[in-house]
Short mmCIF file of C-alpha atoms and ligand atoms in Angstrom, two decimals:
data_model
loop_
_atom_site.label_atom_id
_atom_site.label_comp_id
_atom_site.label_asym_id
_atom_site.label_seq_id
_atom_site.Cartn_x
_atom_site.Cartn_y
_atom_site.Cartn_z
CA MET A 169 194.58 266.35 33.95
CA ILE A 170 193.46 263.91 30.40
CA ASP A 171 192.56 261.01 31.00
CA ALA A 172 194.13 257.72 28.53
CA LEU A 173 191.48 258.29 26.20
CA THR A 174 190.68 261.25 25.23
CA ARG A 175 194.59 261.05 24.39
CA HIS A 176 194.70 258.49 22.51
CA GLU A 177 192.13 260.55 20.52
CA LEU A 178 193.78 263.43 20.55
CA LEU A 179 196.64 262.93 19.72
CA ASN A 180 194.89 260.51 16.68
CA TRP A 181 194.08 264.07 16.14
CA LEU A 182 196.91 265.38 16.01
CA ASN A 183 198.44 263.13 13.51
CA GLN A 184 196.13 263.59 10.94
CA ILE A 185 196.45 267.83 11.14
CA ILE A 186 200.37 266.88 10.46
CA GLY A 187 200.23 263.96 8.00
CA TYR A 188 197.81 266.09 6.11
CA SER A 189 199.70 269.09 6.66
CA GLU A 190 203.17 268.11 5.48
CA MET A 191 201.29 266.15 2.28
CA LEU A 192 200.04 269.76 2.00
CA ILE A 193 203.89 271.01 2.30
CA GLU A 194 204.93 268.68 -0.34
CA GLU A 195 202.21 269.21 -2.89
CA ALA A 196 201.83 273.58 -2.93
CA ASP A 197 206.21 272.83 -3.02
CA GLY A 198 206.31 271.30 -6.17
CA SER A 199 203.02 272.83 -7.71
CA GLY A 200 205.20 275.74 -7.56
CA GLN A 201 202.59 278.05 -4.33
CA GLU A 202 205.92 277.86 -2.87
CA ASN A 203 203.38 281.49 -1.13
CA LEU A 204 201.57 278.31 1.10
CA ILE A 205 204.67 276.46 1.72
CA GLY A 206 204.91 279.50 5.18
CA ASP A 207 201.78 278.94 6.44
CA LEU A 208 201.15 275.33 6.22
CA GLY A 209 204.54 275.46 8.16
CA LYS A 210 203.10 276.88 11.16
CA ILE A 211 200.12 274.74 11.49
CA THR A 212 202.36 271.33 11.85
CA CYS A 213 204.87 273.37 14.02
CA ALA A 214 201.54 274.25 15.85
CA ALA A 215 200.44 270.96 16.01
CA GLN A 216 204.02 269.45 17.29
CA GLN A 217 203.51 271.59 19.52
CA MET A 218 199.99 270.53 21.24
CA LEU A 219 201.69 266.94 20.42
CA VAL A 220 204.60 267.63 22.81
CA GLN A 221 202.34 268.80 25.80
CA LEU A 222 200.23 265.87 25.50
CA GLN A 223 202.68 263.32 25.92
CA THR A 224 203.41 264.57 29.19
CA PRO A 225 203.85 262.85 31.04
CA LEU A 226 202.76 259.45 29.32
CA THR A 227 201.65 256.23 29.85
CA CYS A 228 199.93 253.71 27.52
CA SER A 229 197.44 251.32 29.07
CA PRO A 230 197.27 248.14 27.89
CA SER A 231 193.91 248.17 25.68
CA CYS A 232 195.22 251.33 23.21
CA HIS A 233 195.19 250.63 19.48
CA SER A 234 196.27 253.39 17.97
CA ALA A 235 198.38 256.69 17.55
CA ILE A 236 199.81 257.87 20.60
CA ASN A 237 203.47 258.99 20.15
CA THR A 238 206.50 258.43 22.28
CA ASN A 239 209.15 259.08 20.37
CA ASP A 240 211.37 261.37 20.98
CA SER A 241 212.04 262.59 17.64
CA HIS A 242 208.07 263.72 17.37
CA LYS A 243 209.00 265.92 20.53
CA GLN A 244 211.30 267.47 18.78
CA THR A 245 209.17 271.10 17.46
CA ALA A 246 210.57 272.10 14.12
CA SER A 247 210.37 275.75 12.53
CA PRO A 248 208.35 276.10 9.37
CA ASP A 249 211.85 275.95 7.49
CA GLN A 250 212.95 273.03 8.41
CA VAL A 251 209.13 271.78 8.26
CA ALA A 252 209.38 273.21 5.00
CA HIS A 253 213.08 271.58 4.32
CA HIS A 254 211.91 267.52 5.10
CA PHE A 255 209.45 267.95 2.49
CA ASN A 256 211.54 269.71 -0.64
CA PRO A 257 210.60 267.27 -3.02
CA VAL A 258 214.10 267.51 -4.65
CA ASP A 259 214.79 264.90 -2.57
CA THR A 260 215.71 262.12 -4.82
CA GLU A 261 216.80 259.89 -2.47
CA CYS A 262 214.02 257.03 -2.16
CA ASN A 263 213.06 257.61 -5.93
CA GLY A 264 213.29 253.54 -5.86
CA ARG A 265 209.90 252.02 -7.02
CA GLY A 266 208.43 249.10 -4.89
CA SER A 267 205.17 247.69 -3.77
CA LEU A 268 204.04 248.44 -0.51
CA LEU A 269 201.52 247.13 2.04
CA VAL A 270 200.20 249.20 3.76
CA VAL A 271 198.22 247.38 7.22
CA ASP A 272 196.74 250.12 9.67
CA ASP A 273 193.01 249.42 10.76
CA ASN A 274 192.87 253.59 11.71
CA PRO A 275 191.14 254.85 7.36
CA ALA A 276 193.41 257.93 8.33
CA ASN A 277 196.64 256.57 8.88
CA GLN A 278 196.14 254.34 5.42
CA GLU A 279 195.62 257.17 3.38
CA ILE A 280 197.92 260.12 5.04
CA LEU A 281 200.97 256.75 3.76
CA SER A 282 199.35 255.50 0.34
CA ARG A 283 199.24 259.76 0.01
CA ARG A 284 202.78 260.34 1.19
CA LEU A 285 204.73 257.03 -0.77
CA GLU A 286 202.83 257.01 -4.10
CA ASN A 287 203.48 260.76 -4.03
CA GLN A 288 207.23 258.99 -3.52
CA GLY A 289 206.44 257.36 -6.64
CA TYR A 290 205.74 253.57 -4.96
CA GLN A 291 203.00 251.84 -5.42
CA ILE A 292 200.88 250.79 -2.99
CA ALA A 293 198.46 248.32 -2.06
CA MET A 294 196.39 249.01 1.91
CA ALA A 295 194.64 246.21 4.14
CA GLY A 296 192.94 247.41 7.26
CA SER A 297 193.35 243.95 9.23
CA GLY A 298 195.68 241.27 9.90
CA VAL A 299 194.28 238.65 8.26
CA GLU A 300 192.88 241.01 5.32
CA ALA A 301 197.55 241.59 5.38
CA LEU A 302 197.62 238.15 4.93
CA GLU A 303 195.11 237.76 1.94
CA LYS A 304 196.64 240.14 -0.24
CA LEU A 305 200.04 238.31 0.66
CA THR A 306 198.85 235.44 -0.03
CA SER A 307 198.08 236.67 -3.37
CA ASN A 308 200.01 239.66 -4.56
CA ARG A 309 204.09 240.38 -5.04
CA PHE A 310 204.67 242.50 -2.02
CA ASP A 311 208.66 244.23 -1.68
CA LEU A 312 207.92 245.18 1.64
CA VAL A 313 205.18 245.81 4.21
CA LEU A 314 204.23 248.90 7.24
CA LEU A 315 202.57 247.00 9.25
CA ASP A 316 201.15 249.03 11.95
CA VAL A 317 201.44 247.18 16.47
CA MET A 318 198.61 247.74 17.30
CA MET A 319 195.32 246.50 15.63
CA PRO A 320 192.16 245.00 16.84
CA ASP A 321 191.75 241.00 16.41
CA MET A 322 195.04 239.74 15.34
CA GLY A 323 197.81 242.34 16.09
CA GLY A 324 200.82 243.63 14.03
CA TYR A 325 202.86 241.06 15.75
CA GLU A 326 200.39 238.29 14.88
CA VAL A 327 200.91 239.04 11.67
CA LEU A 328 204.82 239.03 11.41
CA GLN A 329 205.67 236.01 12.49
CA ARG A 330 202.56 233.86 10.52
CA MET A 331 204.44 235.66 8.57
CA LYS A 332 207.71 234.35 9.09
CA ALA A 333 206.24 230.49 9.53
CA ASP A 334 205.69 231.51 6.14
CA THR A 335 209.06 230.25 3.83
CA VAL A 336 207.56 232.49 1.12
CA LEU A 337 205.85 235.76 3.23
CA ARG A 338 209.03 235.47 4.87
CA ASN A 339 212.17 237.26 2.99
CA ILE A 340 208.90 240.36 2.92
CA PRO A 341 210.84 242.40 4.68
CA VAL A 342 208.25 244.33 7.38
CA ILE A 343 208.39 247.92 8.95
CA MET A 344 206.40 248.10 11.81
CA ILE A 345 204.40 251.44 12.72
CA SER A 346 204.19 251.81 16.11
CA ALA A 347 201.84 254.31 18.17
CA CYS A 348 202.22 253.62 21.17
CA SER A 349 204.24 253.92 24.05
CA ASP A 350 204.82 250.41 25.21
CA MET A 351 208.02 249.60 22.86
CA GLY A 352 207.89 246.67 24.59
CA GLN A 353 205.78 245.39 21.71
CA VAL A 354 207.79 247.21 19.17
CA ILE A 355 211.17 244.69 20.87
CA LEU A 356 208.93 241.48 20.51
CA CYS A 357 208.53 242.77 16.83
CA ILE A 358 212.26 243.03 15.89
CA GLU A 359 213.22 240.29 17.44
CA ALA A 360 210.52 238.33 15.58
CA GLY A 361 212.38 239.33 12.90
CA ALA A 362 210.69 242.59 11.85
CA GLU A 363 213.42 244.48 9.85
CA ASP A 364 213.15 248.47 11.84
CA TYR A 365 209.81 250.78 12.94
CA LEU A 366 208.37 253.99 11.79
CA PRO A 367 206.29 256.19 15.65
CA LYS A 368 203.58 258.11 14.42
CA PRO A 369 203.09 260.73 13.23
CA PHE A 370 205.37 259.95 10.66
CA ASN A 371 208.10 262.10 9.83
CA SER A 372 208.30 262.41 6.17
CA THR A 373 212.48 262.12 5.96
CA LEU A 374 212.62 259.41 8.08
CA LEU A 375 209.63 257.40 6.35
CA LYS A 376 211.84 258.15 3.31
CA ALA A 377 215.06 256.72 4.75
CA ARG A 378 213.27 253.16 6.42
CA ILE A 379 211.89 252.54 3.90
CA SER A 380 214.49 252.75 1.42
CA ALA A 381 217.23 251.37 3.50
CA THR A 382 215.33 248.20 3.71
CA LEU A 383 214.21 247.98 0.55
CA GLU A 384 218.02 248.52 -0.72
CA LYS A 385 219.14 244.79 2.06
CA LYS A 386 216.37 243.85 0.62
CA ARG A 387 217.32 244.24 -3.21
CA LEU A 388 221.52 242.69 -1.78
CA CYS A 389 219.91 240.03 0.21
CA GLU A 390 218.55 239.21 -3.48
CA GLN A 391 221.50 239.74 -5.87
CA GLU A 392 223.34 237.88 -2.76
CA ARG A 393 221.22 234.34 -3.41
CA ARG A 394 221.00 234.65 -6.83
CA TYR A 395 224.43 235.05 -7.50
CA ALA A 396 225.35 232.28 -5.20
CA SER A 397 223.33 230.95 -6.58
CA GLN A 398 224.42 231.19 -10.00
CA ALA A 399 227.87 230.52 -8.21
CA MET A 400 226.72 227.20 -7.79
CA GLN A 401 225.01 226.22 -10.79
CA THR A 402 227.92 227.42 -13.11
CA GLU A 403 230.68 225.18 -10.72
CA ALA A 404 227.83 222.54 -10.81
CA ALA A 405 227.70 222.30 -14.78
CA LEU A 406 231.60 222.82 -15.15
CA GLU A 407 231.87 219.17 -12.60
CA ARG A 408 229.31 217.30 -14.32
CA HIS A 409 230.71 218.55 -17.34
CA ARG A 410 234.31 218.16 -16.56
CA ALA A 411 232.91 214.30 -14.66
CA LEU A 412 231.09 212.91 -18.02
CA THR A 413 234.69 214.27 -20.44
CA GLN A 414 236.87 212.92 -18.14
CA ALA A 415 234.44 209.14 -17.90
CA VAL A 416 233.86 209.70 -21.78
CA ALA A 417 238.40 209.88 -22.60
CA GLY A 418 238.38 206.82 -19.71
CA VAL A 419 235.89 205.42 -20.98
CA ALA A 420 237.74 205.56 -24.37
CA HIS A 421 241.12 205.09 -24.51
CA GLU A 422 239.70 201.67 -22.35
CA ILE A 423 237.88 200.92 -25.52
CA ASN A 424 240.55 201.66 -27.57
CA THR A 425 243.22 198.92 -26.70
CA PRO A 426 240.88 195.72 -27.97
CA LEU A 427 239.89 197.42 -30.10
CA GLY A 428 243.60 197.68 -31.74
CA ILE A 429 243.99 194.23 -31.12
CA VAL A 430 240.54 193.15 -32.64
CA LYS A 431 242.13 195.98 -36.35
CA THR A 432 244.86 193.36 -35.42
CA GLY A 433 244.06 190.21 -35.67
CA LEU A 434 241.22 190.90 -38.72
CA SER A 435 244.58 192.01 -41.12
CA ILE A 436 246.13 189.20 -40.07
CA ILE A 437 243.44 187.23 -41.02
CA ARG A 438 242.64 188.96 -44.70
CA ASN A 439 246.72 189.28 -45.21
CA ARG A 440 246.41 185.51 -44.99
CA LEU A 441 243.00 184.94 -47.19
CA SER A 442 245.33 186.87 -49.63
CA LEU A 443 248.46 184.29 -49.88
CA PRO A 444 248.44 183.92 -53.69
CA ASN A 445 248.35 179.22 -51.96
CA ILE A 446 245.62 179.85 -48.95
CA GLN A 447 243.21 181.19 -52.72
CA ALA A 448 244.45 178.27 -54.03
CA LEU A 449 243.11 176.23 -52.18
CA PHE A 450 239.53 178.30 -52.05
CA ARG A 451 239.76 178.12 -55.97
CA GLU A 452 239.08 174.34 -55.37
CA ASN A 453 235.08 174.60 -56.72
CA SER A 454 233.20 177.50 -56.39
CA GLU A 455 231.45 176.25 -53.18
CA THR A 456 234.48 177.26 -51.80
CA GLU A 457 235.09 179.73 -53.78
CA ALA A 458 232.25 181.92 -52.99
CA LEU A 459 233.47 180.83 -49.64
CA LEU A 460 236.60 182.51 -49.80
CA GLN A 461 235.21 186.03 -51.50
CA ASP A 462 232.59 186.20 -48.23
CA MET A 463 235.08 186.27 -45.75
CA LEU A 464 237.72 188.80 -47.76
CA GLU A 465 234.62 191.07 -48.06
CA SER A 466 233.09 190.83 -43.94
CA SER A 467 236.75 191.06 -43.09
CA GLY A 468 237.71 194.38 -44.91
CA LEU A 469 234.36 195.75 -44.33
CA THR A 470 234.77 194.87 -41.02
CA ILE A 471 238.33 196.34 -40.51
CA LYS A 472 236.62 199.74 -42.76
CA ASN A 473 234.86 200.00 -39.66
CA VAL A 474 237.54 199.60 -36.90
CA ASP A 475 238.99 203.08 -38.26
CA ILE A 476 236.17 204.81 -37.50
CA ALA A 477 235.46 203.36 -34.85
CA HIS A 478 238.94 203.90 -33.63
CA ARG A 479 239.13 207.60 -35.35
CA LEU A 480 235.76 208.46 -33.35
CA ILE A 481 237.50 207.39 -29.90
CA GLU A 482 240.29 209.25 -30.73
CA ASN A 483 237.85 212.34 -31.00
CA PHE A 484 236.42 211.47 -27.60
CA LYS A 485 239.99 210.77 -26.00
CA LYS A 486 240.40 214.65 -26.93
CA ILE A 487 237.52 215.70 -25.35
CA ALA A 488 238.93 215.63 -22.26
CA VAL A 489 241.13 218.19 -23.40
CA ASP A 490 244.78 216.56 -21.40
CA GLN A 491 246.57 219.31 -20.59
CA LEU A 492 249.76 217.25 -19.55
CA LEU A 493 249.76 214.92 -23.37
CA GLU A 494 251.06 218.15 -24.55
CA HIS A 495 253.69 220.30 -24.16
CA GLN A 496 253.73 224.05 -23.84
CA ASP A 497 255.78 225.91 -26.42
CA THR A 498 256.96 229.64 -26.94
CA VAL A 499 256.73 230.15 -30.56
CA ASP A 500 255.42 232.71 -33.86
CA LEU A 501 251.99 232.39 -33.78
CA PRO A 502 251.93 233.88 -37.57
CA ALA A 503 254.31 231.36 -38.68
CA LEU A 504 252.70 228.46 -37.28
CA LEU A 505 249.48 229.63 -38.65
CA LYS A 506 251.46 228.86 -41.55
CA ASP A 507 252.32 225.75 -41.39
CA THR A 508 248.80 224.03 -40.66
CA VAL A 509 247.16 226.08 -43.26
CA ASP A 510 249.64 224.26 -45.66
CA LEU A 511 248.91 220.85 -43.58
CA PHE A 512 245.80 221.47 -44.97
CA LYS A 513 246.83 222.07 -48.57
CA ILE A 514 246.01 218.31 -50.64
CA SER A 515 241.98 219.42 -48.28
CA ALA A 516 242.34 222.02 -49.15
CA ARG A 517 243.21 221.96 -53.27
CA GLN A 518 240.39 219.37 -53.41
CA ALA A 519 237.91 221.32 -52.08
CA ARG A 520 238.31 224.27 -53.86
CA LEU A 521 239.04 226.31 -50.86
CA ASP A 522 241.88 229.91 -51.39
CA ILE A 523 242.35 230.56 -48.00
CA ARG A 524 244.67 233.45 -46.84
CA LEU A 525 246.45 234.53 -44.05
CA ASP A 526 247.12 238.23 -42.38
CA ALA A 527 248.78 238.61 -39.66
CA SER A 528 248.82 242.77 -40.62
CA GLY A 529 247.08 243.19 -37.01
CA ILE A 530 250.28 241.87 -34.85
CA LEU A 531 251.40 245.74 -34.16
CA LYS A 532 253.44 243.44 -31.17
CA ALA A 533 255.36 240.33 -29.91
CA ARG A 534 254.61 238.03 -32.37
CA GLU A 535 255.76 235.65 -30.44
CA TRP A 536 253.20 233.45 -28.55
CA HIS A 537 253.35 230.53 -24.90
CA GLY A 538 250.67 227.78 -25.53
CA TYR A 539 249.71 224.76 -26.91
CA PRO A 540 250.90 224.91 -30.38
CA GLY A 541 249.82 220.90 -31.48
CA TYR A 542 246.03 222.65 -29.77
CA LEU A 543 245.80 225.48 -32.59
CA THR A 544 246.77 223.26 -35.05
CA GLN A 545 244.44 221.11 -34.50
CA ILE A 546 241.17 223.44 -33.78
CA MET A 547 242.66 225.60 -36.90
CA MET A 548 242.07 221.99 -38.47
CA ASN A 549 239.06 221.64 -36.96
CA PHE A 550 237.47 224.87 -38.43
CA LEU A 551 239.01 224.03 -42.02
CA GLN A 552 237.33 220.72 -42.46
CA ASN A 553 234.24 222.62 -41.14
CA ILE A 554 233.98 224.69 -43.55
CA GLU A 555 235.23 222.23 -46.72
CA ARG A 556 232.35 219.93 -44.98
CA TYR A 557 229.06 222.71 -44.40
CA ALA A 558 230.56 226.61 -45.89
CA TYR A 559 232.18 225.17 -49.30
CA PRO A 560 230.93 221.60 -49.35
CA ASN A 561 230.12 219.54 -52.70
CA GLY A 562 233.88 220.96 -53.47
CA ILE A 563 231.63 224.60 -54.66
CA GLY A 564 234.95 225.50 -52.47
CA GLY A 565 235.66 230.23 -51.67
CA GLN A 566 237.78 232.31 -49.07
CA VAL A 567 238.60 231.82 -45.82
CA ASP A 568 240.64 234.68 -44.72
CA ILE A 569 242.36 233.77 -41.26
CA ALA A 570 243.21 237.07 -39.22
CA VAL A 571 245.23 237.21 -36.48
CA SER A 572 246.15 240.76 -34.21
CA ASP A 573 247.05 241.62 -30.85
CA ARG A 574 244.65 243.49 -28.03
CA VAL A 575 246.24 245.56 -25.14
CA LEU A 576 243.51 245.75 -22.80
CA PRO A 577 243.91 248.07 -19.45
CA ALA A 578 245.02 246.00 -16.39
CA LYS A 579 244.24 242.82 -18.26
CA ALA A 580 247.84 240.66 -19.80
CA PRO A 581 248.17 240.72 -23.31
CA GLN A 582 246.29 238.50 -26.11
CA PHE A 583 245.80 237.81 -29.39
CA VAL A 584 242.45 237.74 -31.24
CA LEU A 585 242.38 235.22 -34.45
CA THR A 586 239.59 235.17 -36.74
CA VAL A 587 238.75 232.16 -39.58
CA ARG A 588 235.69 234.12 -41.51
CA ASP A 589 234.01 231.93 -44.69
CA TYR A 590 231.53 233.49 -47.18
CA GLY A 591 229.65 230.15 -47.43
CA ALA A 592 226.33 229.14 -46.44
CA GLY A 593 226.22 230.03 -43.01
CA ILE A 594 225.04 228.43 -39.60
CA ASN A 595 220.24 227.74 -39.23
CA PRO A 596 219.72 230.54 -36.39
CA GLU A 597 218.17 227.46 -33.83
CA HIS A 598 221.53 225.85 -34.34
CA ILE A 599 223.86 228.86 -33.42
CA GLY A 600 224.00 227.85 -29.85
CA LYS A 601 224.38 224.39 -30.05
CA ILE A 602 227.28 224.02 -32.25
CA PHE A 603 230.09 223.67 -29.59
CA ASP A 604 228.07 221.21 -27.10
CA PRO A 605 228.94 218.02 -27.80
CA PHE A 606 227.34 215.13 -30.41
CA PHE A 607 225.46 218.55 -32.02
CA THR A 608 226.07 218.33 -35.65
CA THR A 609 223.74 218.59 -38.60
CA GLY A 610 226.77 216.19 -41.10
CA ARG A 611 225.47 212.78 -39.37
CA GLY A 612 225.64 211.24 -42.90
CA LYS A 613 228.71 212.80 -43.39
CA GLY A 614 230.12 211.17 -41.08
CA GLY A 615 230.30 214.16 -38.50
CA THR A 616 230.02 213.14 -34.74
CA GLY A 617 228.88 217.06 -33.24
CA LEU A 618 232.59 216.32 -31.68
CA GLY A 619 234.59 219.01 -33.68
CA LEU A 620 234.01 222.19 -31.60
CA ALA A 621 232.88 220.70 -28.65
CA ILE A 622 237.09 219.97 -28.54
CA VAL A 623 237.85 223.59 -29.67
CA ASN A 624 236.19 224.74 -26.68
CA ASN A 625 237.40 223.28 -24.56
CA MET A 626 241.08 223.28 -25.69
CA VAL A 627 240.44 226.77 -26.34
CA THR A 628 239.06 227.28 -22.28
CA VAL A 629 240.75 225.14 -20.54
CA ALA A 630 244.07 225.11 -22.06
CA MET A 631 245.04 228.17 -23.85
CA GLN A 632 242.93 230.27 -20.87
CA GLY A 633 240.97 231.39 -23.79
CA ALA A 634 237.30 232.09 -25.26
CA VAL A 635 235.91 231.78 -28.77
CA SER A 636 232.88 233.22 -29.84
CA VAL A 637 230.95 232.68 -33.03
CA GLU A 638 229.28 234.69 -35.82
CA SER A 639 226.29 233.88 -38.82
CA GLU A 640 223.97 234.46 -40.97
CA PRO A 641 223.20 231.64 -42.64
CA GLY A 642 223.87 232.88 -47.04
CA PHE A 643 226.96 234.65 -46.25
CA GLY A 644 229.20 232.93 -43.83
CA THR A 645 230.61 232.29 -41.02
CA CYS A 646 233.70 233.89 -38.08
CA PHE A 647 234.78 232.48 -35.82
CA THR A 648 236.55 234.47 -32.73
CA LEU A 649 239.04 233.16 -30.54
CA CYS A 650 241.26 235.68 -27.58
CA PHE A 651 243.51 234.05 -26.02
CA PRO A 652 246.44 235.40 -23.87
CA LYS A 653 249.76 235.42 -24.71
CA ASN A 654 251.17 234.09 -22.40
CA LEU A 655 249.72 231.40 -20.12
CA THR A 656 250.07 231.96 -17.41
N1 ATP B 80 232.08 227.06 -40.92
C1 ATP B 80 230.20 226.26 -40.74
N2 ATP B 80 229.32 226.78 -41.96
C2 ATP B 80 228.57 226.37 -41.86
N3 ATP B 80 228.54 225.34 -40.47
C3 ATP B 80 229.07 225.09 -40.12
C4 ATP B 80 230.42 225.47 -39.49
N4 ATP B 80 230.89 225.31 -38.05
C5 ATP B 80 230.42 224.65 -37.68
N5 ATP B 80 229.37 223.96 -38.33
C6 ATP B 80 228.57 224.08 -37.92
O1 ATP B 80 228.17 223.61 -36.63
C7 ATP B 80 228.09 221.90 -36.00
C8 ATP B 80 228.93 221.34 -35.42
O2 ATP B 80 230.47 221.08 -35.63
P1 ATP B 80 231.19 220.55 -35.34
O3 ATP B 80 232.37 220.21 -36.02
O4 ATP B 80 231.44 220.20 -33.37
O5 ATP B 80 230.74 219.06 -35.67
P2 ATP B 80 231.01 217.93 -37.11
O6 ATP B 80 231.91 218.78 -37.89
O7 ATP B 80 229.76 218.26 -37.30
O8 ATP B 80 231.78 216.75 -36.82
P3 ATP B 80 233.08 216.39 -35.80
O9 ATP B 80 233.90 217.81 -36.26
O10 ATP B 80 232.91 215.52 -34.79
O11 ATP B 80 233.27 215.01 -37.24
C9 ATP B 80 228.50 221.26 -37.50
O12 ATP B 80 227.48 220.00 -37.53
C10 ATP B 80 227.56 222.30 -38.85
O13 ATP B 80 226.34 222.10 -38.51
MG1 MG B 81 233.63 219.24 -37.66
#
């Protein structure tokens, strides 16, 4: 009859014999020394048989704090072949990288675990006590903790509780290492939030499987959290954008009405002041004549600025892209583009733009069911920008507009429209901002920075498409629109 303490000691030594011989089998297999595997397997088998003998009958005194194996899976005796099979290094199921903290007060257990896990490609740090574990956890980043249940001073259960009470550490998965027959502790730990448990001595297949499953679960949880937070951020940004554009459009609409009245009033004053009989009254002496001159100039200047404000406000209104104000229609897309280029003819002549239109890329239907009004505005914005920024000061240049169709598997047929110039190009520092409302490099030339923000809204909101840009300073710019041939 062996007392509990001796049994405990013996089990500890057996754990080490099994652990080291299993590792040697792995290494022998990996280094081409297969001749050693058979004998090493016999050592492992013998040790496991001894383990079974020691485990019957087994009860663990509450004071035990080290390796006493009771797990049924270890009661089985494995043949050397089976043992060798378990440690076949070709099995790369658990090849994932991760940083693991092994917490065990028994240095031999620490070494066996860390060597084995390092062989599997993990980065390993070790802690010999609960206190050391908590210190390492707060100063380093780990993907997983392997935590011994029974340790002197601070046991695994207490370490786990402290981790779960910490807002950062609570997200690190913990696998309990249990060497004791008292499953009560393990159950407590699982209830307190441990992911899983591993019995000692470690079965390599189980070790691999539980660690990789836990790491995979952690990865999926993190991915899910990331996706959820990205989706929330995108939704919040879209909501802010919608609210802002609606507010801008609403305010613009409200301002436009009194502005119209101001403009009408000023025009009446100016027209009256221009009447010959009124002018004659003012010309009676030089003082009143100067007064008339001042009033005519001021009213002229004010009307001009009211006009500018009116144009700006019209742009602000467009930013909200109110589809209800536009009508959908089915049109021949190349014909619509040609009409748009014709609309721009006078400006193009002044700016010396040579605009070419190529619709030969459309191999199937030329009809587009969408918002023709919006596409005309979009093309106008592109052409005005080319006139103002690509070929400024009337230097002129070529503009290529090309349209083709694209059929992608499982997607509705699309048109792809490109507008390309070979002018100044866009500074790489600016390219990420050009679709932002109010971004402009042409403040002095009357630019408000709303043109491309409106284009972006029209394409994405109304036309259900996407717009992108490519540019190289000195070589030109190309805007690409993709949009469905038929709006849903
Ligand atoms: N074809 C182009 N070549 C070079 N730069 C361009 C071109 N198109 C746009 N840009 C750049 O993108 C910026 C934003 O264009 P956007 O049309 O939004 O505003 P804007 O033309 O400056 O003002 P608005 O259109 O409101 O009158 C421009 O200020 C310019 O710097
Ligand atoms: Mg513009």
